[in-house]
PDB file of C-alpha atoms in Angstrom:
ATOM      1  CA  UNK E 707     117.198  95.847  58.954  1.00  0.00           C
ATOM      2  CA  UNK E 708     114.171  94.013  57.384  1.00  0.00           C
ATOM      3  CA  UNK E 709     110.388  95.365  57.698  1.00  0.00           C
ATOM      4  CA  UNK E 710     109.175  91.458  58.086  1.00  0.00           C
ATOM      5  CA  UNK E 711     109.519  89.870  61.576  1.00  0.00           C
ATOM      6  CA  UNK E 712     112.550  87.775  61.754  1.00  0.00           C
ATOM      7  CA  UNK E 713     110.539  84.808  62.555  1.00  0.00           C
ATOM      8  CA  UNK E 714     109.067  84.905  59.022  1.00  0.00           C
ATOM      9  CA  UNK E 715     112.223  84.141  57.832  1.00  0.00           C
ATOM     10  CA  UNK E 716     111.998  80.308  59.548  1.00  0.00           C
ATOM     11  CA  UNK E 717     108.371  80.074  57.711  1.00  0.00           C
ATOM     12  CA  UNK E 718     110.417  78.374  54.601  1.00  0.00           C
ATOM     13  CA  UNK E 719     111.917  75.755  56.545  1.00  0.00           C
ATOM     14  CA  UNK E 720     108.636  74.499  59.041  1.00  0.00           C
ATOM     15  CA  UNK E 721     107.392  71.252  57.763  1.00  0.00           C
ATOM     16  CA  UNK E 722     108.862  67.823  58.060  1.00  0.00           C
ATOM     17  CA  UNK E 723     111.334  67.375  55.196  1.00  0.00           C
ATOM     18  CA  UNK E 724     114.009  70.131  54.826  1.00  0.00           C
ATOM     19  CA  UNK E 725     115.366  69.798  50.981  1.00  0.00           C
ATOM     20  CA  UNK E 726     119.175  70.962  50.898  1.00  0.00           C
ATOM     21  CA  UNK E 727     117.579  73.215  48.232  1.00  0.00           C
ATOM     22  CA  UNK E 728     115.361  75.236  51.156  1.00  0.00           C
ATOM     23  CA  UNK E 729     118.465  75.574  53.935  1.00  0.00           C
ATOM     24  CA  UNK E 730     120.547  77.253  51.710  1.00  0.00           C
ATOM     25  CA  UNK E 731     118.513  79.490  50.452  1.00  0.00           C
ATOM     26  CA  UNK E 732     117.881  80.128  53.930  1.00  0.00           C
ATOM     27  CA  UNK E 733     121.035  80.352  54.698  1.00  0.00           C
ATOM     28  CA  UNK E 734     121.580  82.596  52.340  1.00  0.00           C
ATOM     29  CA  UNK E 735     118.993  85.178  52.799  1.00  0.00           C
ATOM     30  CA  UNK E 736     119.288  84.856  57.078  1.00  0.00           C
ATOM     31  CA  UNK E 737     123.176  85.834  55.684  1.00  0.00           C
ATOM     32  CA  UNK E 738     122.129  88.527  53.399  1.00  0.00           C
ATOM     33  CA  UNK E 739     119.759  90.031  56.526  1.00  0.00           C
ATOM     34  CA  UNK E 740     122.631  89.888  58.835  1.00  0.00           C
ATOM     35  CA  UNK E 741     125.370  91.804  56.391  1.00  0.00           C
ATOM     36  CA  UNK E 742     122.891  94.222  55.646  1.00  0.00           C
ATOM     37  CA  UNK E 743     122.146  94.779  59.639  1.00  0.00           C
ATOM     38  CA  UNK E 744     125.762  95.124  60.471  1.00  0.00           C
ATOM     39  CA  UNK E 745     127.066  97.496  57.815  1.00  0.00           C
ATOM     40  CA  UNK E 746     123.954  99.479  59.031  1.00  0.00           C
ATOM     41  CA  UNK E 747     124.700  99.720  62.630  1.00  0.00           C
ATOM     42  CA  UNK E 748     128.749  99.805  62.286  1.00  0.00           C
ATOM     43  CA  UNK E 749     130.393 100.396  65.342  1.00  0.00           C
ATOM     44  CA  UNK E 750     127.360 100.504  67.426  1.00  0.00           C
ATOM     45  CA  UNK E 751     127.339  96.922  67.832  1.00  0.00           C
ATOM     46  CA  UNK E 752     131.197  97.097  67.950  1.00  0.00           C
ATOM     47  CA  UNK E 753     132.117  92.928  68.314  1.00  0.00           C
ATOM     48  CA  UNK E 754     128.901  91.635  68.215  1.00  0.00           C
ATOM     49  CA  UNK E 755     128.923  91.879  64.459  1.00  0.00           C
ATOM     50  CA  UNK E 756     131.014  89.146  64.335  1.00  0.00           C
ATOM     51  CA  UNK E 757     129.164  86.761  66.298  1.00  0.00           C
ATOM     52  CA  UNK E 758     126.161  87.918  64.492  1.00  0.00           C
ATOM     53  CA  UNK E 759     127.830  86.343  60.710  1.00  0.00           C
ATOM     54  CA  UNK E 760     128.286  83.238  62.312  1.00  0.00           C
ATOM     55  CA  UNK E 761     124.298  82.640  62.909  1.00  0.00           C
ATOM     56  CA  UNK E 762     123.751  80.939  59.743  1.00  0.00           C
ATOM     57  CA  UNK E 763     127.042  79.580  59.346  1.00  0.00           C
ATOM     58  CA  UNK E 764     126.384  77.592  62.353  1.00  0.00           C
ATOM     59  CA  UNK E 765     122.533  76.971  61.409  1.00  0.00           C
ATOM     60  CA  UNK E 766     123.740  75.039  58.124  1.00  0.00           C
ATOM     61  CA  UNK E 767     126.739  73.521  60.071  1.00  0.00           C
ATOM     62  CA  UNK E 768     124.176  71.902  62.224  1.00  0.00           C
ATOM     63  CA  UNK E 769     121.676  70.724  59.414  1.00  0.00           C
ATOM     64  CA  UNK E 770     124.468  69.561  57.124  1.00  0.00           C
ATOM     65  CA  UNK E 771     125.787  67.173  60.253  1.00  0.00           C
ATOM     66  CA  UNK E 772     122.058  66.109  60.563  1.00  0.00           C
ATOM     67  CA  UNK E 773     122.291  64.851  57.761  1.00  0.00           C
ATOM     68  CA  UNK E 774     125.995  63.122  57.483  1.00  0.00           C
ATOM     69  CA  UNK E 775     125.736  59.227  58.327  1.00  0.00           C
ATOM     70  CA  UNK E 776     129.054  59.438  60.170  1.00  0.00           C
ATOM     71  CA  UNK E 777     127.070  61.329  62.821  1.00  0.00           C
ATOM     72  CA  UNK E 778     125.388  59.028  65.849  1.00  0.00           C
ATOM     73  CA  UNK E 779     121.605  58.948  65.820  1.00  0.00           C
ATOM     74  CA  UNK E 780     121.845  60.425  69.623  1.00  0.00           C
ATOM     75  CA  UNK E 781     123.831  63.346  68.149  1.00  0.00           C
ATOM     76  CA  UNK E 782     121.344  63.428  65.317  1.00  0.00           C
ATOM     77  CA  UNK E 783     118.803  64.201  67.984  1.00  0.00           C
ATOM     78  CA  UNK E 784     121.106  67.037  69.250  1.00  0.00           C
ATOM     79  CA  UNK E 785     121.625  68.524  66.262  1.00  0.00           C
ATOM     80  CA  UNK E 786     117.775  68.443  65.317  1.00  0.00           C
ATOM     81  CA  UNK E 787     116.812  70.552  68.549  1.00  0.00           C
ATOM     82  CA  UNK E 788     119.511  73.119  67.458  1.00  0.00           C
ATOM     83  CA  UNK E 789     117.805  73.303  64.156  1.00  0.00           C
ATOM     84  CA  UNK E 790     114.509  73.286  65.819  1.00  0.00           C
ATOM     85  CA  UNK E 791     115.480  76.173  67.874  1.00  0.00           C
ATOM     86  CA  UNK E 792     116.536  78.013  65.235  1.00  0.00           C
ATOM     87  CA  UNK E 793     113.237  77.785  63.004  1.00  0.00           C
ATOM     88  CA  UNK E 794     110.482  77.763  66.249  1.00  0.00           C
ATOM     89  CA  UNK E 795     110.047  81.792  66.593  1.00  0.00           C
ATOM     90  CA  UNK E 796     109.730  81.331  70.458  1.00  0.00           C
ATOM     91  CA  UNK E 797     113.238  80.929  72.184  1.00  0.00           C
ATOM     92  CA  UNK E 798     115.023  82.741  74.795  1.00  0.00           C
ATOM     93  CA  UNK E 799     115.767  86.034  72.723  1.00  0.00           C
ATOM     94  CA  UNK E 800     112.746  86.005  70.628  1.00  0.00           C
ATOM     95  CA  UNK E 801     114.465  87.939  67.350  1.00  0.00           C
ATOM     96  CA  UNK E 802     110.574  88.952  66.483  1.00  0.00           C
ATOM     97  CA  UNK E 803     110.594  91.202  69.642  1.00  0.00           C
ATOM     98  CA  UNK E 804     114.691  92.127  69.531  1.00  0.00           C
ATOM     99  CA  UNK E 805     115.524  91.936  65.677  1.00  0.00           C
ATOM    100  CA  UNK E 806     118.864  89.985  64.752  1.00  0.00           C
ATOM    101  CA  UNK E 807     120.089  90.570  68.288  1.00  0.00           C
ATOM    102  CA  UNK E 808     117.959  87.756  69.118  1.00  0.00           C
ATOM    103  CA  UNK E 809     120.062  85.400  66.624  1.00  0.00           C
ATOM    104  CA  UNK E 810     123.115  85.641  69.203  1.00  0.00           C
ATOM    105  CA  UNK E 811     121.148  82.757  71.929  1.00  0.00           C
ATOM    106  CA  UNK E 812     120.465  80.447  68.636  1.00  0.00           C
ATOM    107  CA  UNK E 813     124.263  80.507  67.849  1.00  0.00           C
ATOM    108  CA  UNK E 814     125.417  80.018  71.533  1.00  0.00           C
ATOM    109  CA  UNK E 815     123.159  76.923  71.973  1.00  0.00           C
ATOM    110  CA  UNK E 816     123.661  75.740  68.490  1.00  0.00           C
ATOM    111  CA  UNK E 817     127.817  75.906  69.462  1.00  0.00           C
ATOM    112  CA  UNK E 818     126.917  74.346  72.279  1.00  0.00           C
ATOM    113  CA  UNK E 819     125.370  71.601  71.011  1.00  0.00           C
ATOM    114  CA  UNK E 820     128.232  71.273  68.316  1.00  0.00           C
ATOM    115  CA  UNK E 821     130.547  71.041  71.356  1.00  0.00           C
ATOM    116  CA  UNK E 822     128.734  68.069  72.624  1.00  0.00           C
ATOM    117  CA  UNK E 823     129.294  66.492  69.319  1.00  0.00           C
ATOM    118  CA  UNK E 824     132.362  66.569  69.172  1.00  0.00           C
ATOM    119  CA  UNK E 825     133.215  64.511  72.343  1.00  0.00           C
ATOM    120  CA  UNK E 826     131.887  61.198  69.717  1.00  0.00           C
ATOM    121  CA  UNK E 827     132.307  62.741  66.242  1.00  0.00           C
ATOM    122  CA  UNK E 828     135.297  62.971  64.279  1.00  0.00           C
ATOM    123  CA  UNK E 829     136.370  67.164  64.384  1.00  0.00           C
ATOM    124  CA  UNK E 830     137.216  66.521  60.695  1.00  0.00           C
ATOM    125  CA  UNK E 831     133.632  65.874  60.104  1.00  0.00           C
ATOM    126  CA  UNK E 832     132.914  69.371  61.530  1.00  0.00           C
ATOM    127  CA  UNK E 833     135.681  70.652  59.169  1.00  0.00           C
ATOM    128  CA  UNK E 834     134.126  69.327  56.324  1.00  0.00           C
ATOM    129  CA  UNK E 835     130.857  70.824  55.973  1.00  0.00           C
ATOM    130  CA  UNK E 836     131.904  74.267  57.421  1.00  0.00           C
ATOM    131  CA  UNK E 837     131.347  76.562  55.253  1.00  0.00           C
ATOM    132  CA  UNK E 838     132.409  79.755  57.213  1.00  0.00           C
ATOM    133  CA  UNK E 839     136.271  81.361  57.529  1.00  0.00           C
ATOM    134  CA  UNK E 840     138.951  79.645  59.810  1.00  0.00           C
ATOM    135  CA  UNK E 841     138.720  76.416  61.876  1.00  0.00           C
ATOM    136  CA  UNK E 842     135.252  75.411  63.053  1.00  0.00           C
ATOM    137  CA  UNK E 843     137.180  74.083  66.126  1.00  0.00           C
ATOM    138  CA  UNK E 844     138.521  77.582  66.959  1.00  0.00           C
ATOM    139  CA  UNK E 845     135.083  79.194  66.139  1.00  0.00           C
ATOM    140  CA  UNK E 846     133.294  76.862  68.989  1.00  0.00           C
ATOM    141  CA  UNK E 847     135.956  77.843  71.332  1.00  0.00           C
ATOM    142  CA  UNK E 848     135.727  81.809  70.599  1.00  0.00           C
ATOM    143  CA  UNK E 849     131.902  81.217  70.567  1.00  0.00           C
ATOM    144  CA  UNK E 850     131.813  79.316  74.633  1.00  0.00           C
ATOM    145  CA  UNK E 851     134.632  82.082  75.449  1.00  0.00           C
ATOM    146  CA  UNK E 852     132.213  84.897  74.631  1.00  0.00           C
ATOM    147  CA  UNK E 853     129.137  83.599  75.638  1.00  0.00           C
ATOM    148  CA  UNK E 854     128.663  85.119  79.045  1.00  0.00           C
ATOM    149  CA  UNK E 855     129.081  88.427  77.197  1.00  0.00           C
ATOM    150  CA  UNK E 856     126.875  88.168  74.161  1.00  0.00           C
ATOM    151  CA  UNK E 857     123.417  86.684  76.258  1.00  0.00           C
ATOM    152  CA  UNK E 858     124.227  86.556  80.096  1.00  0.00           C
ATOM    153  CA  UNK E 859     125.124  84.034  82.451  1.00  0.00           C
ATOM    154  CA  UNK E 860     121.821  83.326  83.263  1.00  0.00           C
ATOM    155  CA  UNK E 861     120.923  82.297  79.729  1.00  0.00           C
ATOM    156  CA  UNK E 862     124.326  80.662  78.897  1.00  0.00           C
ATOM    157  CA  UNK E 863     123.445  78.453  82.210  1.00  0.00           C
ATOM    158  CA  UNK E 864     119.870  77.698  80.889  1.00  0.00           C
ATOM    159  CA  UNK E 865     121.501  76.447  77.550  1.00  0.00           C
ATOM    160  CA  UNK E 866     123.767  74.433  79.713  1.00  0.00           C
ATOM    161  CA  UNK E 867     120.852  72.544  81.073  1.00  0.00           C
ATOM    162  CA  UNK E 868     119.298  72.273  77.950  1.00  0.00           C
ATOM    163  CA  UNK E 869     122.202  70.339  76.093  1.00  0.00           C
ATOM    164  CA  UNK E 870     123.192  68.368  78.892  1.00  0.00           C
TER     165      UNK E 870
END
């Protein structure tokens, strides 16, 4: 898919202050990457594919709530580990050692996190600054259902822990 490490991609985005300007042209190219790895390996990775295009619809999900004042500090502090865990190239599927496969553990703990939200944040928040296809509510859901599947249960339980 690319011939630069995954990881490089997050490079942009280190630092303390990330402009709207700088996450979506993240999100953008981490999209671009993505599309270009699916219609490359087709049916090979079968359902996956689908889970994969949701990686940076979730990332900017996360860092748009982030930075919504409806949102609680506490779930501020959520939602800036999810982005942290997205741009820190060490995580539980490094994508530097596994390629975009690696992506699928930043969108199950990022939908994990956005679950946790939810129990103190309006769902039409969420809504709002979605900016993939269908409800965001249905997306989590799908997201939890398939989790097991996409990463293990033994890294589905360690994300657990980590968003409790």
């Amino acid at each position: 898919m690319t011939d630069v490490p995954v990881d490089e991609d997050f490079e942009e985005l280190r630092g303390d202050n990330i402009s709207q300007e700088r996450a979506e042209r993240f999100y953008d190219r981490v999209r671009g990457k993505i599309q270009r790895y699916v219609d490359a390996k087709g049916a090979a990775i079968g359902k996956t594919a689908e889970y994969l295009l949701l990686v940076p619809d979730v990332f900017i999900l996360l860092w748009r709530l982030v930075n919504d004042s409806r949102v609680s500090s506490k779930n501020k502090v959520l939602l800036g580990s999810g982005i942290a865990y997205y741009i820190f190239p060490i995580d539980l599927i490094p994508e530097a050692f596994v390629g975009p496969i690696g992506y699928l553990d930043d969108l199950v703990f990022g939908v994990y996190i956005l679950n946790r939200v939810l129990v103190d944040t309006d769902a039409a928040v969420l809504r709002e600054h979605w900016p993939g296809s269908g409800d965001v509510l249905a997306m989590i859901q799908k997201v939890i259902g398939a989790a097991d599947a996409l990463i293990g249960q033994k890294i589905v339980a360690r994300i657990k822990r980590m968003v409790k």
